[in-house]
Coordinates of C-alpha atoms in Angstrom, one line a residue:
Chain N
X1 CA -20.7 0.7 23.8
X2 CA -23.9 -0.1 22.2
X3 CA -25.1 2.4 19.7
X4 CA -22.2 4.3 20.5
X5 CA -20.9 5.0 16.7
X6 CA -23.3 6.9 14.4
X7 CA -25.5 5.1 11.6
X8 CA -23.2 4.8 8.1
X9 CA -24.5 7.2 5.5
X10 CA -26.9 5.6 3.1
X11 CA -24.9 6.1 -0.6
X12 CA -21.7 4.1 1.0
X13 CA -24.2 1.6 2.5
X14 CA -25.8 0.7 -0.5
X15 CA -22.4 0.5 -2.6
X16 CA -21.0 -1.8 -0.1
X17 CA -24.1 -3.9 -0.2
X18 CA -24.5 -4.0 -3.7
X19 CA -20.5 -5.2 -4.1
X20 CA -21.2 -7.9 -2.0
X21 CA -20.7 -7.2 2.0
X22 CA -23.3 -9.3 3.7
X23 CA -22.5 -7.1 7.0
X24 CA -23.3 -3.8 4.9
X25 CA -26.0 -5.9 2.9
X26 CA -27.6 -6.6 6.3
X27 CA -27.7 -3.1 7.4
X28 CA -29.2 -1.8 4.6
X29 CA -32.0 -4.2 5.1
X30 CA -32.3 -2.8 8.8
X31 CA -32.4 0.8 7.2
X32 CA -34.9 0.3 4.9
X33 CA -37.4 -2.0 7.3
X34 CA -37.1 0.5 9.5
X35 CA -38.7 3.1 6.6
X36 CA -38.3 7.3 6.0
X37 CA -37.1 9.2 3.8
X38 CA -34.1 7.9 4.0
X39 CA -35.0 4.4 3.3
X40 CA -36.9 5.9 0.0
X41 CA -33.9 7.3 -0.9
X42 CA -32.2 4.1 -0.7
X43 CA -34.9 2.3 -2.5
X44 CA -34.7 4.9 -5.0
X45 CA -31.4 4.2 -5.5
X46 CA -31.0 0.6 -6.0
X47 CA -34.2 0.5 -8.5
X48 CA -32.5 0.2 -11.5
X49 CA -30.7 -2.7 -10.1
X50 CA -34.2 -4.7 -9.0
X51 CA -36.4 -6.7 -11.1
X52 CA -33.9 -9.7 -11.5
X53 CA -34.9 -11.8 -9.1
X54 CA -37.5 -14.8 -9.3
X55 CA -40.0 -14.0 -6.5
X56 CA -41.8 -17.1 -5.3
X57 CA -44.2 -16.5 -2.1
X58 CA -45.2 -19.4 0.5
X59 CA -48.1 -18.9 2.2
X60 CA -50.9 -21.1 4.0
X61 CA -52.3 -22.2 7.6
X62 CA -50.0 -22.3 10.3
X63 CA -48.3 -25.8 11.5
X64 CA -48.7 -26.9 7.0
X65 CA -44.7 -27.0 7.1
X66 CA -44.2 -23.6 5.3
X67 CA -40.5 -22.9 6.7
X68 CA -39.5 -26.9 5.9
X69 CA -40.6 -26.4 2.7
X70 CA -39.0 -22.6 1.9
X71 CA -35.9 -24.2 3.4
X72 CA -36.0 -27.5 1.3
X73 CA -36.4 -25.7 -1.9
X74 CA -33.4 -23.3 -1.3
X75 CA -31.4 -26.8 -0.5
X76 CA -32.4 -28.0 -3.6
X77 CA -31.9 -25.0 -5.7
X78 CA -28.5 -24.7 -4.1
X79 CA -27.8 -28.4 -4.5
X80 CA -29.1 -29.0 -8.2
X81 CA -28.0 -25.6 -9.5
X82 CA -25.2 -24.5 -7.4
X83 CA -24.8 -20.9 -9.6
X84 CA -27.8 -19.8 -8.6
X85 CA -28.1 -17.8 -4.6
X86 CA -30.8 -17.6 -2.5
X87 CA -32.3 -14.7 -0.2
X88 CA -35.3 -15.6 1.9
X89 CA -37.4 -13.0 3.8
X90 CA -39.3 -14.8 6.8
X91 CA -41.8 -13.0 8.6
X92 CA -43.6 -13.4 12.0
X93 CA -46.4 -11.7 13.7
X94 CA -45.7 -8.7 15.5
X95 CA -47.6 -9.0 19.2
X96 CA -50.0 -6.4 19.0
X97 CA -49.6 -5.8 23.0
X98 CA -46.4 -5.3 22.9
X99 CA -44.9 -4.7 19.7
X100 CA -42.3 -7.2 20.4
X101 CA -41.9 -10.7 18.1
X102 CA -40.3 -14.2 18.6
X103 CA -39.6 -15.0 15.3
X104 CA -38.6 -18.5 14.5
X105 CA -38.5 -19.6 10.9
X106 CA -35.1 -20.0 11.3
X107 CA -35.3 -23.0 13.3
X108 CA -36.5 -24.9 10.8
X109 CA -33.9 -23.6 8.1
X110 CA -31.0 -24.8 9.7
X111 CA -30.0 -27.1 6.7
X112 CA -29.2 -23.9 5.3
X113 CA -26.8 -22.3 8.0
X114 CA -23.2 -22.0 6.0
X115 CA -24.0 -21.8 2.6
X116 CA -22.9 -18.5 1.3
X117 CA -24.7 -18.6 -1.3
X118 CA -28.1 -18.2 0.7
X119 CA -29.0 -14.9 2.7
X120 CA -31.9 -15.6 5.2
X121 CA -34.1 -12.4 6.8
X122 CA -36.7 -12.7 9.6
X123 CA -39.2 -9.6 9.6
X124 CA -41.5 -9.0 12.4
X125 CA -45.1 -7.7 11.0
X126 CA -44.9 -4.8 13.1
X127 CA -48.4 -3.9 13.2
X128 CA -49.3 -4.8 9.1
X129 CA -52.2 -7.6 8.6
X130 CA -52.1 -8.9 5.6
X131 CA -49.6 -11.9 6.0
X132 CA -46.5 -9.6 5.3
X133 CA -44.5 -6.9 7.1
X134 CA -44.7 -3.0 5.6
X135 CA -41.6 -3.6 4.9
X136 CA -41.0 -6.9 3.0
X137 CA -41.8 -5.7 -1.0
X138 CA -38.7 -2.9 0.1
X139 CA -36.5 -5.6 1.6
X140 CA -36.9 -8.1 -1.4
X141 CA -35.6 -5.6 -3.7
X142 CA -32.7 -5.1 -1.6
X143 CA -31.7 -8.8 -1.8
X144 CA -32.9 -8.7 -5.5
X145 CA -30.5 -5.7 -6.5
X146 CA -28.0 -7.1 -4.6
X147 CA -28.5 -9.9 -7.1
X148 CA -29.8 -13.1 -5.1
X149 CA -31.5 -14.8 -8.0
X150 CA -34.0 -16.6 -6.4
X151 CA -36.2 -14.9 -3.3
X152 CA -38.5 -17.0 -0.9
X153 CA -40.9 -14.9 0.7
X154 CA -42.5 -17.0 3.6
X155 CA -46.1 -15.2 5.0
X156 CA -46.9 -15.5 8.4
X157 CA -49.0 -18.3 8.7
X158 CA -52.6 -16.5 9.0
X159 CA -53.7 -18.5 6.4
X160 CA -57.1 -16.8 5.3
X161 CA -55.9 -13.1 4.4
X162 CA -52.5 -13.2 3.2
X163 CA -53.7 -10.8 -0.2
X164 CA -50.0 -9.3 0.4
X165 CA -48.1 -12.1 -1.0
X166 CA -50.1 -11.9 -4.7
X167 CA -48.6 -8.2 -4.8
X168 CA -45.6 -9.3 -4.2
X169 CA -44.7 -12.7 -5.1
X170 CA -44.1 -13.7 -9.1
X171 CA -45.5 -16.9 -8.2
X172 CA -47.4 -17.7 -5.1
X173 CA -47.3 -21.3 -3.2
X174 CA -50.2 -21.9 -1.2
X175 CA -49.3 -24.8 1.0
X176 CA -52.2 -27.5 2.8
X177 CA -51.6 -30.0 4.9
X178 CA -53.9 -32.9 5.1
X179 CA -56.3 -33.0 8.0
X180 CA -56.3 -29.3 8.9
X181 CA -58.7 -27.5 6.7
X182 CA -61.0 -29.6 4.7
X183 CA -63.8 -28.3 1.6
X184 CA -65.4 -25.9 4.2
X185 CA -61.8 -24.3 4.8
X186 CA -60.5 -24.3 1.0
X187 CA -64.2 -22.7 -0.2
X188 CA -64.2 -20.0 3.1
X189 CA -60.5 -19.0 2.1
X190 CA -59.6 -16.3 -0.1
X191 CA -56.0 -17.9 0.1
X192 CA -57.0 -20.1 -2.9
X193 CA -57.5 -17.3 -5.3
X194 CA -53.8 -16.2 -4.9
X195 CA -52.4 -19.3 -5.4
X196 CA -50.8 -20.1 -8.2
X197 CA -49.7 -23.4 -7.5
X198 CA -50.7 -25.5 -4.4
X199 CA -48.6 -27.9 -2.3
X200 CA -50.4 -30.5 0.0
X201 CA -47.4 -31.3 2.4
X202 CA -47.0 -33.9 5.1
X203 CA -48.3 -36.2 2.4
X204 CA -47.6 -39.4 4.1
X205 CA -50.2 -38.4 6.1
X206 CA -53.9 -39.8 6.3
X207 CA -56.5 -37.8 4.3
X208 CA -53.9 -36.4 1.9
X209 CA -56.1 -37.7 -1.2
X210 CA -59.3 -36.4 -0.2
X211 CA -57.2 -32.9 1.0
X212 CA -55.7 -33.1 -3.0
X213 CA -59.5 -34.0 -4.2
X214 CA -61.0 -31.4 -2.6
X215 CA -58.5 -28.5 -4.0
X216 CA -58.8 -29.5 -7.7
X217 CA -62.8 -29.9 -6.9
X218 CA -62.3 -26.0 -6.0
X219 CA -60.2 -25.2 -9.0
X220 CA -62.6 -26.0 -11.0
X221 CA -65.5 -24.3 -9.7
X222 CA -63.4 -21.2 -10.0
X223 CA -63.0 -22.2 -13.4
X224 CA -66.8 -22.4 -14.0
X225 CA -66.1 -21.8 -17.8
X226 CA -64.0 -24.7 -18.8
X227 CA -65.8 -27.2 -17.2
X228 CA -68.7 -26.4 -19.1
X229 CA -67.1 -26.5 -22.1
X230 CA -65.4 -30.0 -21.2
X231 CA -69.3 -31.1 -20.4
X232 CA -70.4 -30.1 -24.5
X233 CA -72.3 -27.1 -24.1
X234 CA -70.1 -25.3 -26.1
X235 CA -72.7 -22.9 -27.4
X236 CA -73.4 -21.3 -24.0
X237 CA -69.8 -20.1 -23.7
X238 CA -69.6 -16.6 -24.2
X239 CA -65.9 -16.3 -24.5
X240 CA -63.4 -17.8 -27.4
X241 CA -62.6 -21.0 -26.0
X242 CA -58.8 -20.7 -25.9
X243 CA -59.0 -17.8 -23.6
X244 CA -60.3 -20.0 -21.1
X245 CA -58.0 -22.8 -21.5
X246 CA -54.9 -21.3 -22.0
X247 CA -55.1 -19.8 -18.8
X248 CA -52.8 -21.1 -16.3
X249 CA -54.5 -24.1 -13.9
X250 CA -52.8 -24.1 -10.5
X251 CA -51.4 -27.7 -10.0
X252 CA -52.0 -29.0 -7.2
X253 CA -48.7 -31.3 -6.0
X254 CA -47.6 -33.5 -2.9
X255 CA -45.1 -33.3 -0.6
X256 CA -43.2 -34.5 2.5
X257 CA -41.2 -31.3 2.8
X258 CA -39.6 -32.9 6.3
X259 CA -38.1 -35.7 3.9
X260 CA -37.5 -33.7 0.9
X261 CA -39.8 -35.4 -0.7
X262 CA -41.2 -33.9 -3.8
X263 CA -39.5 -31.0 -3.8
X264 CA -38.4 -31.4 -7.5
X265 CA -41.8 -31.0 -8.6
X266 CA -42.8 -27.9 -6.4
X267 CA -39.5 -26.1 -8.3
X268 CA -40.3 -27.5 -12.1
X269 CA -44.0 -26.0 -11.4
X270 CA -42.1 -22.9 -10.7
X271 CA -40.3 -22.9 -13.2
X272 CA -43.7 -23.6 -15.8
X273 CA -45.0 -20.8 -14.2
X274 CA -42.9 -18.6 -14.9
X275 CA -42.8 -19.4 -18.5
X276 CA -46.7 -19.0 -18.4
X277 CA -46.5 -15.3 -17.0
X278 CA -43.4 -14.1 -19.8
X279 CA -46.1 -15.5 -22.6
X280 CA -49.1 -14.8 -21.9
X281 CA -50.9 -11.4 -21.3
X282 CA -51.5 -12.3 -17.8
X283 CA -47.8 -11.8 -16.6
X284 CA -48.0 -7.9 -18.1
X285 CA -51.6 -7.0 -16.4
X286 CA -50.0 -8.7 -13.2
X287 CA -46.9 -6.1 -13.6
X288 CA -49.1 -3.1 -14.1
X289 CA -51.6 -3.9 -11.0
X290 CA -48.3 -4.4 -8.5
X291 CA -46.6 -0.9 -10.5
X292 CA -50.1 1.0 -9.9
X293 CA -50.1 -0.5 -5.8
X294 CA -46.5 0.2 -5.3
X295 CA -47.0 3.8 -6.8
X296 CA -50.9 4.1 -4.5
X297 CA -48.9 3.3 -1.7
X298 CA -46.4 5.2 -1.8
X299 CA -48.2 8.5 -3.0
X300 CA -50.3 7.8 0.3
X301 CA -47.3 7.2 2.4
X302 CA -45.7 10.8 1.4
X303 CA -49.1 12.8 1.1
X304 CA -50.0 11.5 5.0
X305 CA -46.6 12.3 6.3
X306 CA -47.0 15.5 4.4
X307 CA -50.2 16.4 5.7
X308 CA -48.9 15.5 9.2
X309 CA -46.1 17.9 8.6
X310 CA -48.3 20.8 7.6
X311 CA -51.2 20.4 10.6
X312 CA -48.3 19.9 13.0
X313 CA -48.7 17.5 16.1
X314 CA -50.3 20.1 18.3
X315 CA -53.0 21.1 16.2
X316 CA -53.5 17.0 15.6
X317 CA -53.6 16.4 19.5
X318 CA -56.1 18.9 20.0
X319 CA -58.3 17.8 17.5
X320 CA -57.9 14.3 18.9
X321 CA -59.1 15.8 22.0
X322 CA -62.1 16.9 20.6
X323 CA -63.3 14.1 18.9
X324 CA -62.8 12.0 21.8
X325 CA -64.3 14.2 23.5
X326 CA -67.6 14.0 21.3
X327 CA -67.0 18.4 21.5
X328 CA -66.4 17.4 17.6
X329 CA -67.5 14.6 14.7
X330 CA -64.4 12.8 13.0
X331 CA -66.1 13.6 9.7
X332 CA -65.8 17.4 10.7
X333 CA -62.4 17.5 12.3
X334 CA -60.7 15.9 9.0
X335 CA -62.6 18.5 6.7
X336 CA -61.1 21.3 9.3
X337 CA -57.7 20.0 9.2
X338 CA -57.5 19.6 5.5
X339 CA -59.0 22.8 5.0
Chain I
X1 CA -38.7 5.9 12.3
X2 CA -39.4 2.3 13.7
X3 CA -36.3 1.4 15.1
X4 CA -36.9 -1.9 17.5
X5 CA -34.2 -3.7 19.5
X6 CA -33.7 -6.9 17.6
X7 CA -32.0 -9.9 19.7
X8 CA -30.5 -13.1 18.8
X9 CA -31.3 -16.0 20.9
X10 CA -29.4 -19.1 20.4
X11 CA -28.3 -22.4 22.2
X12 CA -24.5 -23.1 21.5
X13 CA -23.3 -26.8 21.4
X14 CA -24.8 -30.3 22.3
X15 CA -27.6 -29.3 25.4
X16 CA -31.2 -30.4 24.8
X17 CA -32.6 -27.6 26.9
X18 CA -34.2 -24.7 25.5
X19 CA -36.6 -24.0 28.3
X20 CA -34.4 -21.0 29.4
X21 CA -33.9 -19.6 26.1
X22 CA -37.9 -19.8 25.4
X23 CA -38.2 -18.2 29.1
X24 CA -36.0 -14.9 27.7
X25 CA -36.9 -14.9 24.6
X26 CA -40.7 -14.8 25.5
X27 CA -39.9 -11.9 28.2
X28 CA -37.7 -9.7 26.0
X29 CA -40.9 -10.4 23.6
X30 CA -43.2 -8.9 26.1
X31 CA -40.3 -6.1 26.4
X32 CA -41.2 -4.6 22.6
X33 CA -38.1 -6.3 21.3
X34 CA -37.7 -8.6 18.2
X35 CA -36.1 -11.8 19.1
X36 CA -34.7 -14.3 16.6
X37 CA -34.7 -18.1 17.8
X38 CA -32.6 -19.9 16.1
X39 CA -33.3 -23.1 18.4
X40 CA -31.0 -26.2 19.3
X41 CA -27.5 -27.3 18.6
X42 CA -25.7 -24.3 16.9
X43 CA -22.0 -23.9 16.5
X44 CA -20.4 -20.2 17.0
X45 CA -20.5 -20.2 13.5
X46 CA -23.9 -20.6 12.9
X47 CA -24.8 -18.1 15.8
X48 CA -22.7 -15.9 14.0
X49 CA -23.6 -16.3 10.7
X50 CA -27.4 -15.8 11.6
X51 CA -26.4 -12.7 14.2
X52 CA -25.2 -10.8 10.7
X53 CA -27.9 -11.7 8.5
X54 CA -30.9 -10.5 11.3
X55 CA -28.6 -7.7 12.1
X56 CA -29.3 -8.1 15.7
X57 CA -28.4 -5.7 18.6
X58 CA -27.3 -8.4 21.2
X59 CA -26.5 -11.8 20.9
X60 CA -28.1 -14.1 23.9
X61 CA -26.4 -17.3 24.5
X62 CA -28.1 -20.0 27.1
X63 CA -25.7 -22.6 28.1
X64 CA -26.4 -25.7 29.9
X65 CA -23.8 -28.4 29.2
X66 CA -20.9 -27.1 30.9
X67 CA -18.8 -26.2 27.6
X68 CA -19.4 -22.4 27.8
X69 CA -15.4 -21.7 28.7
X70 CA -15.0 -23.3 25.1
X71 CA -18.3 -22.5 22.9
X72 CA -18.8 -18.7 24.1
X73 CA -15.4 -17.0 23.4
X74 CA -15.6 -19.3 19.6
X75 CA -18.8 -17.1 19.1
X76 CA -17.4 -13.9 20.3
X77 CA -14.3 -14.5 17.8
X78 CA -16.6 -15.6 15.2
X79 CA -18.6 -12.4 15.6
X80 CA -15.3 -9.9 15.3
X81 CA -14.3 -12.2 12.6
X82 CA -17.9 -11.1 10.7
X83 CA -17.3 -7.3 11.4
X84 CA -19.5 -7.6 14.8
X85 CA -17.6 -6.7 17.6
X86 CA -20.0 -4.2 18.4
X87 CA -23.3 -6.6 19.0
X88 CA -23.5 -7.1 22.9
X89 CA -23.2 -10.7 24.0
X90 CA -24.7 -11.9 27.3
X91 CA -25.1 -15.6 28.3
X92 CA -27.1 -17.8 30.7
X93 CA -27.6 -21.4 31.6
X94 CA -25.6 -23.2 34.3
X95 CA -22.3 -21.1 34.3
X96 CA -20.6 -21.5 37.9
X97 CA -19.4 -18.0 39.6
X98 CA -15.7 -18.5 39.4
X99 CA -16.1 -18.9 35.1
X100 CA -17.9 -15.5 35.0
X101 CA -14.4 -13.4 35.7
X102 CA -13.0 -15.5 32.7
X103 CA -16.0 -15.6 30.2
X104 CA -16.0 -11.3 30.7
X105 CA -12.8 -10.9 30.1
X106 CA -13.4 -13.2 27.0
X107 CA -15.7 -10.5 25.3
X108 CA -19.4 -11.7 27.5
X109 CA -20.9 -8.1 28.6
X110 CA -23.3 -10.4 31.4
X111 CA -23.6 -13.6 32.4
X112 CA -27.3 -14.6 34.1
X113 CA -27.2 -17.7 36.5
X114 CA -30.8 -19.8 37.4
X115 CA -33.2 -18.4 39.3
X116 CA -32.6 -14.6 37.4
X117 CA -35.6 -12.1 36.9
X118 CA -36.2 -11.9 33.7
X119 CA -37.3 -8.7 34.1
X120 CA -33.2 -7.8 35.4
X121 CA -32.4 -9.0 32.0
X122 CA -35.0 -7.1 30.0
X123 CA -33.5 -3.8 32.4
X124 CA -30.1 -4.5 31.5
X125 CA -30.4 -4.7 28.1
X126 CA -32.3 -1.6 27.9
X127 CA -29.8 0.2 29.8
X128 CA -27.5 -0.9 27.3
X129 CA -29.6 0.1 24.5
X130 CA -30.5 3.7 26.0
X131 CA -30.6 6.2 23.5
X132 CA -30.5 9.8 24.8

């Protein structure tokens, strides 16, 4: 029974997917997650199609409410502007012992179960740090060319490394949650660099103003330049003035995603920032550094597999062998199979 | 390339008991497969629904409230009304022996009562899954 009938050819997959079968959509999304050549050619294939979408990542500790919040702003995007549809991409950690995954955003999306207009995806990490799965830039561009309008990408909830999302997102939400990391947490984390607009959620929580305090406190520093022009010294500034300040300050907003509350304001700070990114210079250098990753990434992808091809897996083993058994030095044993 | 086994796990109708359903999903877990929880109080349609968009393999229902002769052949509809037919279904929970003859016939490949090895449920749907 199971697996019984072979795997639909990719062309026909894709043309069903793009006219609008879920099912077909579905198994594309399968197909490409699980990567070669033929998922390239698939990717390759739907390109022209991609680079619709608004791609908003949500990131942060885990246990801030990032599911609640992904799923309350589809509601309310679905609710308050019923034309446009919704994919969301949810990904879980991969157990590195095992390579199995429980993955369980869906539990808290449930609000969203029969609405046709909203496609949800959980992705298992399968073995890629970094807050996202290998997989997810190739999966969002399936639901983008397939042409949900508005993609949620939720990280898994690392919290401290999630560098993916930036490369992948338009907009990235970092979300906080009173209580759980305080100044020492929001300096430590390279989480605040990506964000371009951050969400303190369970706000009816104690703490929540000193948790919003501390955030703007580390916007600023960031900022270094504009705060010494706000204190006068305008003559130490070595750039133009409006290069600073038109630059786009993450704002840092409140929430009680649970009680879809302020979930208005999370989506208009969206949308501002995506005005931002189409006027200012920013939005093109952005473009070009995800273009020149995507290209790096997949120039190393092919020229590994490649390589891999051309030593063959004997010849690989056997080197192995050597190096582990200290008969050879890595260093050495690369340089021989490259040569 | 990195093809995994990926499982729905779901909770059909009014129980408040997802001890089982965390019990299997956490083994098939341990097994290498991906399991999707969708947690408590889903209708056939929602199990359905979310079996398409995850794309699973096999659809796990745990049962505990004693409506499974209704709930599980509304999901096995549901999933041939989505294109699904092929996606195995098994079910477990408190289901008593003289329901199981009913519930196969009714499109449920297994039905696993209390007190199963998890590890005869990780076997059997491997066996099901064997690929030559």
């Amino acid at each position: 029974m199971a697996n019984s009938k072979p795997p639909e050819a990719i062309p026909a997959l894709v043309d069903r997917a793009l006219q609008g079968d879920r099912r077909a959509l579905s198994r594309l999304i399968s197909r490409v997650e699980n990567g070669g050549a033929e998922a390239w050619s698939a990717l390759a294939s739907i390109y022209p199609r991609t680079g619709r979408a608004q791609i908003v990542g949500v990131t942060g500790a885990p246990g801030t409410g990032k599911s609640t919040l992904v799923s309350e702003i589809a509601k309310y995007t679905r609710q308050h502007q019923p034309a446009i549809t919704v994919g969301i991409v949810a990904v879980d950690p991969t157990s590195p012992f095992s390579g199995g995954a429980v993955l369980g955003d869906r539990i808290r999306m449930r609000d969203l179960a029969g609405d046709a207009g909203v496609f949800i995806r959980s992705m298992a990490t399968r073995g890629s740090l970094g807050g996202l799965a290998r997989a997810t830039t190739d999966v969002v561009k399936v639901l983008d060319a397939a042409g949900f309008q508005l993609i949620l990408i939720e990280t898994v909830g690392a919290g401290q490394s999630e560098i993916d999302i930036a490369r992948t997102a338009d907009t990235v939400i970092v979300v906080e949650a009173p209580g759980l990391g305080d100044e020492v947490q929001a300096i430590k984390a390279g989480i605040l660099e990506i964000a371009d607009i951050l969400v303190v959620n369970k706000a009816d929580r104690d703490g929540v103003q000193s948790t919003v305090n501390a955030l703007h406190t580390m916007i600023d520093l960031g900022k270094a330049p504009t705060s010494v022009l706000h204190h006068g010294q305008l003559t130490t500034l070595a750039t133009p003035p409006q290069v600073a300040t038109d630059r786009w300050r993450p704002p840092v907003l409140k929430t009680i995603a649970a009680e879809s509350t302020g979930i208005a304001e999370v989506l208009e700070a969206v949308t501002q920032h995506r005005a931002y990114l189409s006027a200012h210079p920013e939005g093109q250098q952005r473009a070009r550094v995800r273009a020149a990753i995507e290209l790096e990434t997949i120039l190393r992808e092919s020229l590994v597999q490649q390589l891999l091809d051309h030593i063959g897996p004997e010849a690989l083993t056997r080197t192995i062998d050597q190096v582990a058994a200290r008969a050879i030095d890595p260093y050495s044993a690369a340089k021989q199979l490259l040569a | 390339m990195d093809k995994k086994i990926r499982i729905l796990i779901a909770k059909p109708g009014l129980d408040g008991h997802d001890r089982g359903a965390k019990v299997i999903a956490r083994a098939l877990r341990d097994a290498g497969m991906e399991v999707i929880y969708t947690g408590l109080r889903q209708t056939p349609e929602m199990i359905a629904e979310a079996a398409l968009q995850e794309d699973v393999d096999a659809v796990g229902l745990s049962i505990l409230s004693g409506a499974h002769l209704t709930l599980l052949p509304r999901v096995v509809s549901c999933l041939q009304e989505r294109g699904l037919e092929e996606v195995l279904i098994f079910a477990g929970g408190i289901i008593p022996d003289e329901d199981v003859t009913s519930l196969k016939d009714a499109g449920v490949t297994a039905v696993f009562g209390p007190g199963t090895n998890t590890d005869h449920v990780v076997e059997f749907i491997r066996g099901q899954f064997q690929t030559a």
